[in-house]
Amino acid sequence: MRAWSSPDVPPLPVTGPAVRVHDTASGNLVETTPEGPARMYVCGITPYDATHMGHAATYVAFDLLNRAWRNAGHEVTYVQNVTDVDDPLLERATKVKVDWVELAERETQLFRDDMEALRVLPPAHYIGAVESIPQVIELIQRLDEAGAVYKVEDDLYFSVTADDAFGSVSGFDRETMLEIFPDRGGDPDREGKKDPLDCLLWRAERPGEPAWESPFGPGRPGWHIECTAIALDHLGTGFDVQGGGSDLVFPHHEMSAGHGQVAHPGHSFARTYAHAGMVAYDGEKMSKSKGNLVFVSALRLSEVDPMAIRLVLLRHHYRSDWEWTDDQLWNAVDTLADWRRALALGSGADAAPVVSAVLAALADDLDAPTAVDAVQAWVDATLGTTGLADTSDRDAATTVHRLLDAALGLSL
Ligand code: 5CA
Ligand code: ZN
């Protein structure tokens, strides 16, 4: 499907350092070493409701990685899915009496508009679950040839024991997996399963639900196989980073890795698994199912500067869990007013140090809060809040303006 339009990214005077990110699987900070274009897959939305601040935080986090790679001189092949057929979407469509296709299209369009407003670089391939059904079918056949598929009634399941490395993404023990599984779409208690942790690959047609023809009978894809198929189709095995929020570590990314590794023995699915922390609101994880949401689109409608929203997100390290409060937004509005004042002067404090500080911070596990502090220090020196205003660099404003845009996605 169509992604959204790309903002311009201005060139920078220097190349940034190699990029390190935290890898959930190893628990370490690892240097990414793309061979050819850097290849990144980030799990996309299930379009049954508008983009909330938690989604925005996750996509801005991986946008920083995209930008850090580009600033380090890499091309980037970025792939994102849209879970445009799945239980929560169908349930919501029934509840609000809207056709599920219409609901998905409407919410996906709202997401595109939100991403554009936040200056998130679009994926090169933006792929819906529905349009990837042929790839899903092919992958299930491959898993079947590897002996990893079995039937429960007319549904198909993946045997987690087929993957020797099962558990290596999350590092969770079985007890923890069993505890989390039912809350994240799993069905450990279903009769006829070989292992409670086995996951659904193909859901046979149910009355009133959409279904597509397949060699295994009419039905629709399970959730995890959707992402595996799309990632493998557009990126191949051993791609650089699999990303998403930390709620996807298990079972979603564990299962996707499992499918990929069983379908392609001897090849890793992704080289690195990176996860963004959870954004809370009113004391609980912001989630569509709980309804404690702050929507990007609602703020946009009330004329909030999207760059202020983005600055609030940047002020939190992407791996930390944090809580959205309106105060942070008003604070960011004030901060941007100062930054714009400094940039309007034209000349300012020497730009070279802030350029290297920002690029270094972002290359070091996407440390946006440290990058923002470095910009603030330049603004303070330029405006003279620490004593005399420093206007020694005649091109400073142009350079910092470009830096904010290219590295942090803030166009001021
Ligand atoms: N369609 C699947 C992924 S294949 C899905 O999880 N969709 S979602 O709409 O529920 O979430 C979209 C992305 O936002 C996921 O990466 C998810 O991890 C992330 N996300 C959801 N809620 C939050 C939150 N409260 N804070 C941070 N990220 C979140
Ligand atoms: Zn996914």
Coordinates of C-alpha atoms and ligand atoms in Angstrom, one line a residue:
M1 CA 0.0 0.0 0.0
R2 CA 1.0 3.6 -0.2
A3 CA 3.2 5.0 2.6
W4 CA 3.2 8.7 3.3
S5 CA 5.2 11.5 1.7
S6 CA 8.8 12.1 2.8
P7 CA 10.0 15.3 4.4
D8 CA 13.2 16.7 2.8
V9 CA 16.3 15.8 4.8
P10 CA 19.0 18.5 4.5
P11 CA 22.6 17.3 4.1
L12 CA 25.0 17.8 7.0
P13 CA 28.5 19.1 6.9
V14 CA 30.0 16.0 8.6
T15 CA 29.3 12.2 8.6
G16 CA 28.0 10.8 11.9
P17 CA 29.6 7.9 13.8
A18 CA 28.7 4.2 13.4
V19 CA 25.4 3.5 15.2
R20 CA 25.0 1.4 18.3
V21 CA 21.6 0.1 19.6
H22 CA 20.5 -2.0 22.5
D23 CA 19.8 -5.5 21.4
T24 CA 17.0 -7.2 23.5
A25 CA 18.3 -10.7 22.5
S26 CA 21.8 -10.3 23.8
G27 CA 21.0 -7.6 26.4
N28 CA 24.0 -5.6 25.0
L29 CA 24.6 -2.4 23.2
V30 CA 25.7 -3.6 19.8
E31 CA 27.2 -1.7 16.8
T32 CA 25.1 -2.1 13.7
T33 CA 27.2 -3.0 10.7
P34 CA 25.0 -2.9 7.7
E35 CA 26.3 -4.6 4.6
G36 CA 24.9 -2.6 1.7
P37 CA 21.8 -0.6 2.7
A38 CA 20.8 -0.9 6.4
R39 CA 17.7 -3.1 6.6
M40 CA 15.0 -2.3 9.2
Y41 CA 11.6 -3.8 9.8
V42 CA 9.3 -2.0 12.3
C43 CA 6.0 -3.5 13.3
G44 CA 3.2 -1.2 12.2
I45 CA -0.2 -0.4 13.5
T46 CA -3.4 -2.4 13.8
P47 CA -5.6 0.3 12.3
Y48 CA -8.7 0.2 14.4
D49 CA -8.2 3.4 16.3
A50 CA -6.2 6.6 15.8
T51 CA -2.4 7.0 16.5
H52 CA -1.8 7.6 20.2
M53 CA 1.3 9.0 21.8
G54 CA 2.7 5.5 22.5
H55 CA 2.6 4.6 18.8
A56 CA 4.1 8.0 18.0
A57 CA 7.0 7.5 20.5
T58 CA 7.8 4.1 19.0
Y59 CA 7.8 5.4 15.4
V60 CA 9.8 8.5 16.3
A61 CA 12.4 6.2 18.0
F62 CA 13.0 4.1 14.9
D63 CA 12.9 7.3 12.8
L64 CA 16.0 8.4 14.9
L65 CA 17.7 5.1 13.9
N66 CA 16.8 5.6 10.3
R67 CA 18.2 9.2 10.4
A68 CA 21.3 8.1 12.4
W69 CA 22.1 5.5 9.7
R70 CA 21.6 8.0 6.9
N71 CA 23.8 10.6 8.7
A72 CA 26.5 7.9 9.1
G73 CA 26.4 7.5 5.3
H74 CA 24.2 4.4 4.9
E75 CA 21.3 4.0 2.6
V76 CA 18.3 2.5 4.5
T77 CA 15.7 0.0 3.4
Y78 CA 12.8 0.5 5.8
V79 CA 9.8 -1.8 5.8
Q80 CA 6.7 -1.5 7.9
N81 CA 3.4 -3.5 8.0
V82 CA -0.2 -2.6 8.6
T83 CA -2.1 -5.4 10.4
D84 CA -5.2 -4.7 8.3
V85 CA -7.0 -7.9 9.2
D86 CA -6.9 -9.3 12.7
D87 CA -9.2 -10.0 15.6
P88 CA -9.1 -6.5 17.3
L89 CA -9.9 -4.7 14.0
L90 CA -12.8 -7.1 13.2
E91 CA -14.2 -6.8 16.7
R92 CA -14.1 -3.0 16.7
A93 CA -15.7 -2.9 13.2
T94 CA -18.5 -5.0 14.4
K95 CA -18.9 -2.9 17.6
V96 CA -19.1 0.4 15.8
K97 CA -21.0 -1.1 12.8
V98 CA -18.5 0.0 10.2
D99 CA -17.2 -2.2 7.4
W100 CA -13.8 -3.5 8.6
V101 CA -12.1 -2.5 5.3
E102 CA -13.4 1.0 5.6
L103 CA -12.3 1.3 9.3
A104 CA -8.8 0.1 8.4
E105 CA -8.5 2.5 5.5
R106 CA -9.7 5.4 7.5
E107 CA -7.4 4.8 10.5
T108 CA -4.4 4.0 8.3
Q109 CA -4.9 7.4 6.5
L110 CA -5.1 9.2 9.8
F111 CA -1.8 7.4 10.8
R112 CA -0.1 8.6 7.5
D113 CA -1.2 12.2 8.3
D114 CA 0.1 11.9 11.8
M115 CA 3.5 10.5 10.6
E116 CA 3.8 13.3 8.1
A117 CA 3.0 15.9 10.7
L118 CA 5.7 14.4 13.0
R119 CA 8.2 14.3 10.1
V120 CA 8.7 10.6 10.4
L121 CA 10.5 9.3 7.3
P122 CA 8.2 6.9 5.4
P123 CA 9.1 3.2 4.9
A124 CA 10.2 2.2 1.4
H125 CA 7.7 -0.6 1.6
Y126 CA 4.5 -0.2 3.5
I127 CA 2.7 -3.5 3.3
G128 CA -0.7 -4.6 4.5
A129 CA -1.4 -8.1 5.9
V130 CA -4.1 -8.6 3.3
E131 CA -1.8 -7.9 0.3
S132 CA 0.8 -10.2 1.7
I133 CA -1.4 -13.3 1.9
P134 CA 0.4 -15.1 -1.0
Q135 CA 3.7 -14.7 0.8
V136 CA 2.1 -15.9 4.1
I137 CA 0.8 -19.0 2.3
E138 CA 4.2 -19.7 0.8
L139 CA 5.9 -19.4 4.1
I140 CA 3.4 -21.6 5.9
Q141 CA 4.1 -24.3 3.2
R142 CA 7.8 -23.9 3.8
L143 CA 7.3 -24.4 7.6
D144 CA 5.1 -27.4 6.8
E145 CA 7.9 -29.0 4.8
A146 CA 10.2 -28.4 7.8
G147 CA 7.7 -30.4 9.9
A148 CA 6.8 -27.3 12.0
V149 CA 3.1 -27.1 11.2
Y150 CA 0.1 -29.1 12.6
K151 CA -3.7 -28.8 12.5
V152 CA -6.1 -28.1 15.3
E153 CA -9.5 -28.6 13.8
D154 CA -9.1 -26.6 10.6
D155 CA -6.6 -24.1 12.0
L156 CA -2.9 -24.4 11.5
Y157 CA -0.3 -24.0 14.3
F158 CA 3.4 -23.5 14.5
S159 CA 5.4 -25.9 16.7
V160 CA 7.7 -23.7 18.8
T161 CA 9.9 -26.7 19.5
A162 CA 10.9 -26.7 15.8
D163 CA 13.1 -23.7 16.5
D164 CA 16.1 -24.7 18.6
A165 CA 16.7 -21.0 19.3
F166 CA 13.1 -20.5 20.6
G167 CA 13.3 -18.1 23.6
S168 CA 16.5 -16.4 22.5
V169 CA 14.9 -13.1 21.5
S170 CA 13.0 -12.4 24.8
G171 CA 15.3 -14.5 27.0
F172 CA 12.1 -15.3 29.0
D173 CA 11.8 -18.6 30.8
R174 CA 8.8 -20.8 30.1
E175 CA 6.9 -19.7 33.1
T176 CA 7.1 -16.0 32.1
M177 CA 6.1 -16.9 28.5
L178 CA 3.1 -18.8 29.7
E179 CA 2.1 -15.9 31.9
I180 CA 2.3 -13.3 29.1
F181 CA 1.0 -15.3 26.2
P182 CA -2.7 -15.1 26.8
D183 CA -2.6 -11.3 27.2
R184 CA -0.9 -10.9 23.9
G185 CA -3.2 -12.8 21.6
G186 CA -2.1 -16.3 22.6
D187 CA -4.4 -19.2 23.3
P188 CA -2.4 -21.5 25.7
D189 CA -5.5 -23.4 26.8
R190 CA -6.8 -24.5 23.4
E191 CA -7.4 -28.2 23.3
G192 CA -5.5 -30.2 20.7
K193 CA -2.3 -28.1 20.8
K194 CA 1.0 -29.9 21.2
D195 CA 2.5 -27.2 23.3
P196 CA 0.5 -24.4 25.0
L197 CA 2.9 -21.8 23.5
D198 CA 2.4 -22.9 19.9
C199 CA 1.0 -20.0 17.9
L200 CA -1.7 -19.7 15.2
L201 CA -0.4 -19.6 11.6
W202 CA -3.7 -19.8 9.6
R203 CA -7.2 -19.3 11.0
A204 CA -9.8 -21.2 9.1
E205 CA -12.8 -19.2 8.0
R206 CA -15.5 -18.5 10.7
P207 CA -19.0 -17.4 9.9
G208 CA -19.1 -13.7 9.3
E209 CA -15.3 -13.3 9.1
P210 CA -13.4 -12.4 6.0
A211 CA -11.4 -15.3 4.4
W212 CA -9.0 -15.9 1.5
E213 CA -8.5 -19.1 -0.5
S214 CA -5.4 -21.2 0.3
P215 CA -4.2 -24.8 -0.1
F216 CA -5.2 -25.3 3.5
G217 CA -8.7 -24.1 3.0
P218 CA -10.2 -20.6 3.2
G219 CA -9.0 -18.5 6.1
R220 CA -6.8 -15.7 7.2
P221 CA -3.2 -15.3 8.5
G222 CA -2.2 -15.4 12.1
W223 CA -0.5 -12.3 13.4
H224 CA 3.1 -13.3 13.8
I225 CA 3.4 -15.0 10.4
E226 CA 2.2 -11.8 8.8
C227 CA 5.3 -9.9 9.9
T228 CA 7.7 -12.8 9.2
A229 CA 6.4 -13.1 5.6
I230 CA 6.6 -9.3 4.9
A231 CA 10.0 -8.9 6.5
L232 CA 11.5 -11.9 4.6
D233 CA 9.9 -10.9 1.4
H234 CA 11.3 -7.3 1.4
L235 CA 14.5 -7.6 3.4
G236 CA 15.6 -11.3 3.3
T237 CA 17.1 -13.1 6.3
G238 CA 19.6 -11.5 8.7
F239 CA 18.3 -8.0 8.3
D240 CA 19.9 -5.4 10.6
V241 CA 17.1 -4.4 13.0
Q242 CA 13.7 -5.8 13.9
G243 CA 11.9 -3.0 15.9
G244 CA 8.7 -2.3 17.8
G245 CA 7.5 -1.5 21.3
S246 CA 8.6 -3.6 24.2
D247 CA 5.1 -5.2 24.3
L248 CA 6.1 -7.0 21.1
V249 CA 9.2 -8.8 22.5
F250 CA 7.1 -11.8 23.4
P251 CA 5.3 -13.5 21.8
H252 CA 5.4 -11.5 18.6
H253 CA 9.1 -11.0 17.8
E254 CA 10.0 -14.4 19.4
M255 CA 7.5 -16.1 17.1
S256 CA 8.5 -14.2 14.0
A257 CA 12.2 -15.1 14.6
G258 CA 11.1 -18.7 15.2
H259 CA 9.2 -18.8 11.9
G260 CA 12.1 -17.2 10.0
Q261 CA 14.7 -19.5 11.5
V262 CA 12.8 -22.7 10.8
A263 CA 12.0 -21.6 7.2
H264 CA 15.7 -20.7 6.6
P265 CA 17.8 -23.0 8.7
G266 CA 21.2 -21.7 9.6
H267 CA 20.2 -18.1 9.0
S268 CA 19.2 -15.6 11.7
F269 CA 15.9 -13.7 11.1
A270 CA 17.2 -10.4 12.3
R271 CA 20.7 -9.5 13.6
T272 CA 19.4 -7.1 16.3
Y273 CA 16.1 -6.7 18.1
A274 CA 15.4 -3.2 19.4
H275 CA 12.4 -2.2 21.5
A276 CA 11.0 1.1 22.6
G277 CA 9.6 1.6 26.1
M278 CA 5.9 1.9 26.9
V279 CA 4.2 5.3 27.2
A280 CA 1.6 5.5 29.9
Y281 CA -1.2 7.9 30.6
D282 CA -3.3 8.2 33.8
G283 CA -1.0 5.7 35.5
E284 CA -1.4 2.9 32.9
K285 CA 0.1 1.8 29.6
M286 CA -1.6 3.8 26.9
S287 CA -3.6 1.3 24.9
K288 CA -6.4 1.1 22.6
S289 CA -8.0 -1.7 24.6
K290 CA -7.9 0.4 27.9
G291 CA -9.0 3.6 26.1
N292 CA -6.6 5.9 28.1
L293 CA -5.4 7.6 25.0
V294 CA -3.9 10.9 23.8
F295 CA -4.2 11.1 20.1
V296 CA -1.7 12.8 17.8
S297 CA -4.6 13.8 15.5
A298 CA -6.6 15.4 18.3
L299 CA -3.7 17.6 19.3
R300 CA -3.1 18.5 15.7
L301 CA -6.8 19.5 15.4
S302 CA -6.4 21.8 18.3
E303 CA -3.5 23.6 16.5
V304 CA -0.7 22.1 18.7
D305 CA 2.6 22.4 16.9
P306 CA 3.6 18.9 15.8
M307 CA 7.2 19.8 16.4
A308 CA 6.4 20.4 20.1
I309 CA 4.8 16.9 20.3
R310 CA 8.0 15.5 18.7
L311 CA 10.2 17.4 21.2
V312 CA 8.2 15.9 24.1
L313 CA 9.0 12.4 22.7
L314 CA 12.6 13.2 22.1
R315 CA 13.1 14.3 25.7
H316 CA 12.6 10.7 26.8
H317 CA 15.1 8.0 26.1
Y318 CA 13.4 5.6 23.7
R319 CA 14.0 2.6 25.9
S320 CA 12.5 4.1 29.1
D321 CA 8.8 3.7 30.1
W322 CA 7.3 7.1 30.8
E323 CA 4.0 8.9 31.3
W324 CA 2.6 11.5 29.1
T325 CA 1.4 14.7 30.8
D326 CA 0.1 17.9 29.2
D327 CA 2.7 20.0 31.1
Q328 CA 5.5 18.4 29.1
L329 CA 3.8 19.6 25.9
W330 CA 3.4 23.2 27.1
N331 CA 7.0 23.1 28.2
A332 CA 8.1 22.0 24.8
V333 CA 6.2 24.8 23.2
D334 CA 8.1 27.3 25.3
T335 CA 11.4 25.6 24.5
L336 CA 10.8 25.7 20.8
A337 CA 10.0 29.4 21.1
D338 CA 13.5 30.0 22.6
W339 CA 15.1 27.8 20.0
R340 CA 13.4 29.7 17.1
R341 CA 14.5 33.0 18.7
A342 CA 18.1 31.8 18.7
L343 CA 17.9 30.5 15.1
A344 CA 16.4 33.8 14.0
L345 CA 19.6 35.6 15.0
G346 CA 21.5 34.1 12.1
S347 CA 24.9 34.1 13.8
G348 CA 25.4 32.3 17.1
A349 CA 27.8 30.2 19.2
D350 CA 30.1 27.9 17.3
A351 CA 28.0 25.2 15.6
A352 CA 30.6 22.5 15.1
P353 CA 30.6 21.2 18.7
V354 CA 26.8 20.9 18.8
V355 CA 26.8 19.1 15.5
S356 CA 29.2 16.4 16.7
A357 CA 27.5 16.2 20.2
V358 CA 24.1 15.6 18.6
L359 CA 25.3 13.0 16.1
A360 CA 27.4 11.2 18.8
A361 CA 24.4 11.1 21.2
L362 CA 22.1 9.7 18.6
A363 CA 24.6 7.1 17.4
D364 CA 24.9 6.0 21.0
D365 CA 21.7 4.0 21.3
L366 CA 19.5 6.9 20.0
D367 CA 20.1 9.1 23.1
A368 CA 17.8 11.9 22.1
P369 CA 17.6 13.5 25.6
T370 CA 21.4 14.1 25.5
A371 CA 21.1 15.5 22.0
V372 CA 18.4 17.9 23.1
D373 CA 20.5 19.1 26.0
A374 CA 23.4 19.8 23.6
V375 CA 21.0 21.9 21.4
Q376 CA 19.8 23.7 24.5
A377 CA 23.4 24.5 25.5
W378 CA 24.0 26.0 22.1
V379 CA 20.7 28.0 22.3
D380 CA 21.7 29.3 25.8
A381 CA 25.1 30.4 24.6
T382 CA 23.6 32.0 21.5
L383 CA 21.0 33.9 23.5
G384 CA 23.4 34.8 26.2
T385 CA 21.4 33.3 29.1
T386 CA 24.7 32.2 30.6
G387 CA 26.2 35.7 30.4
L388 CA 27.2 37.3 27.2
A389 CA 25.5 36.2 23.9
D390 CA 28.0 34.4 21.7
T391 CA 27.5 35.3 18.0
S392 CA 31.0 34.3 16.9
D393 CA 29.8 31.8 14.2
R394 CA 28.2 33.6 11.3
D395 CA 26.7 30.5 9.8
A396 CA 25.6 28.9 13.0
A397 CA 21.9 29.2 12.6
T398 CA 21.9 27.6 9.2
T399 CA 24.0 24.7 10.4
V400 CA 21.9 24.1 13.6
H401 CA 18.7 24.5 11.6
R402 CA 19.9 21.7 9.3
L403 CA 21.1 19.6 12.2
L404 CA 17.8 19.7 14.0
D405 CA 16.0 18.8 10.8
A406 CA 18.3 16.0 9.6
A407 CA 19.2 14.3 12.9
L408 CA 16.2 15.0 15.2
G409 CA 13.4 15.5 12.6
L410 CA 12.6 18.9 14.0
S411 CA 11.9 21.5 11.3
L412 CA 11.9 24.9 12.9
Ligands
5CA1 N1 0.1 -4.4 14.4 C1 0.8 -4.8 15.5 C2 2.3 -5.0 15.3 S1 2.6 -6.1 13.9 C3 0.6 -3.9 16.7 O1 1.2 -4.1 17.8 N2 -0.1 -2.8 16.5 S2 -0.4 -1.6 17.5 O2 -1.2 -0.7 16.8 O3 -1.0 -2.2 18.7 O4 0.9 -1.0 17.9 C4 1.7 -0.4 17.0 C5 3.1 -0.1 17.5 O5 3.1 0.8 18.6 C6 3.8 -1.4 18.0 O6 5.2 -1.3 17.7 C7 3.6 -1.3 19.5 O7 4.7 -2.0 20.2 C8 3.7 0.2 19.8 N3 2.9 0.6 21.0 C9 1.6 0.3 21.3 N4 1.3 0.8 22.5 C10 2.4 1.6 22.9 C11 2.6 2.4 24.1 N5 1.7 2.6 25.0 N6 3.9 2.9 24.2 C12 4.8 2.7 23.2 N7 4.6 2.0 22.1 C13 3.4 1.4 21.9
ZN2 ZN 4.6 -7.1 13.7

